[in-house]
Short mmCIF file of C-alpha atoms in Angstrom, two decimals:
data_model
loop_
_atom_site.label_atom_id
_atom_site.label_comp_id
_atom_site.label_asym_id
_atom_site.label_seq_id
_atom_site.Cartn_x
_atom_site.Cartn_y
_atom_site.Cartn_z
CA UNK Q 149 0.00 0.00 0.00
CA UNK Q 150 2.97 2.31 0.32
CA UNK Q 151 2.55 2.96 4.03
CA UNK Q 152 6.01 1.75 5.04
CA UNK Q 153 5.06 -1.65 6.49
CA UNK Q 154 4.08 -5.08 5.20
CA UNK Q 155 1.15 -7.15 6.43
CA UNK Q 156 -0.77 -4.03 7.30
CA UNK Q 157 -4.56 -3.77 7.16
CA UNK Q 158 -6.02 -0.34 6.48
CA UNK Q 159 -9.61 0.30 7.50
CA UNK Q 160 -9.61 4.07 7.00
CA UNK Q 161 -8.56 6.25 4.09
CA UNK Q 162 -4.88 7.04 4.44
CA UNK Q 163 -2.93 9.55 2.35
CA UNK Q 164 0.12 7.99 0.67
CA UNK Q 165 1.25 10.81 -1.66
CA UNK Q 166 0.61 14.48 -0.89
CA UNK Q 167 -0.01 15.80 -4.42
CA UNK Q 168 0.79 15.49 -8.12
CA UNK Q 169 -0.84 12.12 -8.88
CA UNK Q 170 -2.39 12.10 -12.37
CA UNK Q 171 -3.29 8.40 -12.91
CA UNK Q 172 -3.34 5.20 -10.86
CA UNK Q 173 -3.33 1.53 -11.81
CA UNK Q 174 -3.22 -1.44 -9.46
CA UNK Q 175 -3.36 -5.22 -9.28
CA UNK Q 176 -3.72 -7.53 -6.29
CA UNK Q 177 -0.22 -6.98 -4.90
CA UNK Q 178 1.24 -3.76 -6.34
CA UNK Q 179 0.27 -0.25 -7.45
CA UNK Q 180 1.50 2.29 -10.00
CA UNK Q 181 1.12 6.07 -9.83
CA UNK Q 182 1.66 8.38 -12.82
CA UNK Q 183 2.66 11.78 -11.56
CA UNK Q 184 1.85 15.08 -13.26
CA UNK Q 185 5.56 15.45 -14.19
CA UNK Q 186 5.32 12.25 -16.30
CA UNK Q 187 7.20 10.03 -13.85
CA UNK Q 188 5.97 6.61 -12.69
CA UNK Q 189 6.12 5.62 -9.03
CA UNK Q 190 5.17 2.27 -7.55
CA UNK Q 191 4.74 0.28 -4.38
CA UNK Q 192 4.05 -3.33 -3.40
CA UNK Q 193 5.37 -6.63 -4.76
CA UNK Q 194 8.24 -6.66 -7.23
CA UNK Q 195 8.63 -10.43 -7.36
CA UNK Q 196 8.51 -10.50 -11.18
CA UNK Q 197 10.44 -7.29 -11.88
CA UNK Q 198 7.28 -5.29 -12.56
CA UNK Q 199 8.66 -2.37 -10.53
CA UNK Q 200 12.12 -2.59 -12.08
CA UNK Q 201 15.65 -3.71 -11.25
CA UNK Q 202 16.29 -0.91 -8.74
CA UNK Q 203 13.41 -2.02 -6.50
CA UNK Q 204 13.59 -4.69 -3.79
CA UNK Q 205 11.19 -7.67 -3.85
CA UNK Q 206 8.78 -5.73 -1.61
CA UNK Q 207 8.49 -1.95 -1.96
CA UNK Q 208 7.09 -0.57 1.29
CA UNK Q 209 6.95 3.10 0.28
CA UNK Q 210 6.47 4.62 -3.19
CA UNK Q 211 9.64 4.68 -5.29
CA UNK Q 212 10.29 6.18 -8.69
CA UNK Q 213 10.32 3.61 -11.49
CA UNK Q 214 10.52 5.84 -14.59
CA UNK Q 215 11.78 9.40 -14.33
CA UNK Q 216 9.46 11.10 -16.85
CA UNK Q 217 8.04 11.36 -20.37
CA UNK Q 218 5.07 9.04 -19.60
CA UNK Q 219 1.40 9.72 -20.40
CA UNK Q 220 -0.46 6.41 -19.67
CA UNK Q 221 0.15 3.46 -17.30
CA UNK Q 222 -1.25 -0.05 -16.85
CA UNK Q 223 -0.60 -2.64 -14.14
CA UNK Q 224 -0.88 -6.29 -15.20
CA UNK Q 225 -0.67 -9.21 -12.79
CA UNK Q 226 3.10 -9.71 -13.13
CA UNK Q 227 4.03 -6.93 -15.57
CA UNK Q 228 3.52 -3.23 -16.11
CA UNK Q 229 3.22 -1.21 -19.31
CA UNK Q 230 3.22 2.47 -20.18
CA UNK Q 231 3.02 4.84 -23.12
CA UNK Q 232 5.56 7.62 -23.44
CA UNK Q 233 4.88 11.10 -24.82
CA UNK Q 234 5.93 9.96 -28.31
CA UNK Q 235 3.34 7.15 -28.36
CA UNK Q 236 5.80 4.30 -27.78
CA UNK Q 237 4.75 1.38 -25.55
CA UNK Q 238 7.21 0.15 -22.91
CA UNK Q 239 6.95 -2.78 -20.52
CA UNK Q 240 8.80 -4.81 -17.89
CA UNK Q 241 8.18 -7.74 -15.56
CA UNK Q 242 7.34 -11.37 -16.21
CA UNK Q 243 6.81 -12.56 -19.79
CA UNK Q 244 5.89 -16.12 -18.78
CA UNK Q 245 2.63 -15.86 -20.76
CA UNK Q 246 4.10 -13.61 -23.52
CA UNK Q 247 2.45 -10.55 -21.89
CA UNK Q 248 5.46 -8.33 -22.64
CA UNK Q 249 4.98 -8.77 -26.39
CA UNK Q 250 8.67 -9.37 -27.09
CA UNK Q 251 8.59 -13.07 -28.11
CA UNK Q 252 10.71 -14.04 -25.12
CA UNK Q 253 10.05 -15.60 -21.74
CA UNK Q 254 13.11 -14.01 -20.13
CA UNK Q 255 12.18 -11.76 -17.19
CA UNK Q 256 12.76 -8.05 -17.86
CA UNK Q 257 13.72 -5.85 -14.92
CA UNK Q 258 14.54 -2.93 -17.22
CA UNK Q 259 12.11 -1.22 -19.61
CA UNK Q 260 11.84 -2.72 -23.09
CA UNK Q 261 10.09 -1.02 -26.01
CA UNK Q 262 7.29 -3.06 -27.59
CA UNK Q 263 5.63 -0.63 -30.03
CA UNK Q 264 7.69 2.34 -31.33
CA UNK Q 265 4.90 4.88 -31.91
CA UNK Q 266 1.20 5.56 -32.41
CA UNK Q 267 -0.20 4.28 -29.08
CA UNK Q 268 -2.80 6.34 -27.20
CA UNK Q 269 -3.99 3.99 -24.45
CA UNK Q 270 -2.86 0.76 -22.80
CA UNK Q 271 -4.63 -1.80 -20.61
CA UNK Q 272 -3.11 -4.82 -18.90
CA UNK Q 273 -5.02 -7.96 -17.98
CA UNK Q 274 -3.92 -10.94 -15.98
CA UNK Q 275 -1.60 -12.36 -18.64
CA UNK Q 276 -1.98 -10.01 -21.61
CA UNK Q 277 -1.74 -6.39 -22.75
CA UNK Q 278 -3.97 -4.39 -25.13
CA UNK Q 279 -2.92 -1.17 -26.86
CA UNK Q 280 -5.27 1.34 -28.52
CA UNK Q 281 -3.58 3.00 -31.50
CA UNK Q 282 -4.05 6.53 -32.84
CA UNK Q 283 -5.65 5.19 -36.06
CA UNK Q 284 -8.49 3.53 -34.10
CA UNK Q 285 -7.05 0.02 -34.25
CA UNK Q 286 -6.10 -2.14 -31.27
CA UNK Q 287 -3.20 -4.54 -30.77
CA UNK Q 288 -2.85 -7.26 -28.15
CA UNK Q 289 -0.18 -9.67 -26.94
CA UNK Q 290 0.08 -12.32 -24.24
CA UNK Q 291 -2.16 -15.24 -23.34
CA UNK Q 292 -5.92 -14.87 -23.26
CA UNK Q 293 -7.97 -17.64 -21.71
CA UNK Q 294 -11.48 -18.03 -23.05
CA UNK Q 295 -14.14 -18.16 -20.38
CA UNK Q 296 -17.16 -20.45 -20.37
CA UNK Q 297 -20.33 -19.70 -18.47
CA UNK Q 298 -22.10 -23.02 -18.04
CA UNK Q 299 -22.34 -24.66 -14.62
CA UNK Q 300 -19.15 -22.97 -13.45
CA UNK Q 301 -17.07 -19.95 -14.23
CA UNK Q 302 -13.78 -21.32 -15.50
CA UNK Q 303 -11.06 -20.47 -17.99
CA UNK Q 304 -11.26 -22.73 -21.02
CA UNK Q 305 -9.30 -22.58 -24.27
CA UNK Q 306 -6.44 -20.13 -24.62
CA UNK Q 307 -4.97 -18.13 -27.46
CA UNK Q 308 -1.51 -16.60 -27.53
CA UNK Q 309 0.16 -13.69 -29.25
CA UNK Q 310 3.91 -13.56 -28.62
CA UNK Q 311 4.25 -10.18 -30.32
CA UNK Q 312 1.63 -7.47 -30.99
CA UNK Q 313 -1.27 -8.66 -33.16
CA UNK Q 314 -4.20 -6.63 -34.43
CA UNK Q 315 -7.62 -7.26 -32.87
CA UNK Q 316 -9.59 -4.80 -35.00
CA UNK Q 317 -8.24 -2.40 -37.61
CA UNK Q 318 -10.38 0.74 -37.11
CA UNK Q 319 -13.19 2.48 -35.27
CA UNK Q 320 -12.17 1.69 -31.69
CA UNK Q 321 -12.68 4.47 -29.15
CA UNK Q 322 -12.19 2.61 -25.84
CA UNK Q 323 -10.60 -0.62 -24.63
CA UNK Q 324 -11.11 -2.08 -21.14
CA UNK Q 325 -9.78 -5.39 -19.84
CA UNK Q 326 -10.51 -7.78 -17.00
CA UNK Q 327 -8.43 -10.75 -15.91
CA UNK Q 328 -9.59 -12.90 -18.82
CA UNK Q 329 -11.41 -10.62 -21.25
CA UNK Q 330 -11.06 -7.65 -23.59
CA UNK Q 331 -14.00 -5.25 -24.10
CA UNK Q 332 -14.03 -2.79 -27.00
CA UNK Q 333 -16.35 0.15 -27.71
CA UNK Q 334 -16.46 1.24 -31.34
CA UNK Q 335 -17.27 4.68 -32.72
CA UNK Q 336 -20.78 3.48 -33.65
CA UNK Q 337 -21.50 2.66 -29.98
CA UNK Q 338 -21.27 -1.10 -30.43
CA UNK Q 339 -19.62 -3.31 -27.79
CA UNK Q 340 -17.28 -6.15 -28.75
CA UNK Q 341 -15.66 -8.74 -26.46
CA UNK Q 342 -12.80 -11.19 -26.77
#
């Protein structure tokens, strides 16, 4: 939580950063904060390198991860992604399910560029990443487990993209992800899921 201790339960609202937070993104065991100066700060678990090489395995108070030039952030389960001011997508952490988009399963504790330009938004699911491009298309990479809704909620078949692959080539205005699904709103107001 960034309060300086581990194993702590917080029952009341507690201020962690005084000012300057522009965006937040969090998963079950770590959090990212995009500051108004374009820097990324984080706290929580770093067991997969998602907070970078300079961070210990557990970050008890917010530390700076990227020093600036960032406009969007996304926290995945074991990886984080961000878009810089030039529209490039960067990532680090665990690629065990190809979620870094670099066709490698080698852990990355340092930022690696995935898409060189044109990105406007990024969302990170449990084991995948989705990027909205400035031309209205969307790219994804990682492992996406299909979900069946019969007698039980359970992941079923999976599909993989080891490097960025196009989902839809135009008309996308918003992308949102859950652990196992991608939701897309198109410019005609239609909703699509994957």
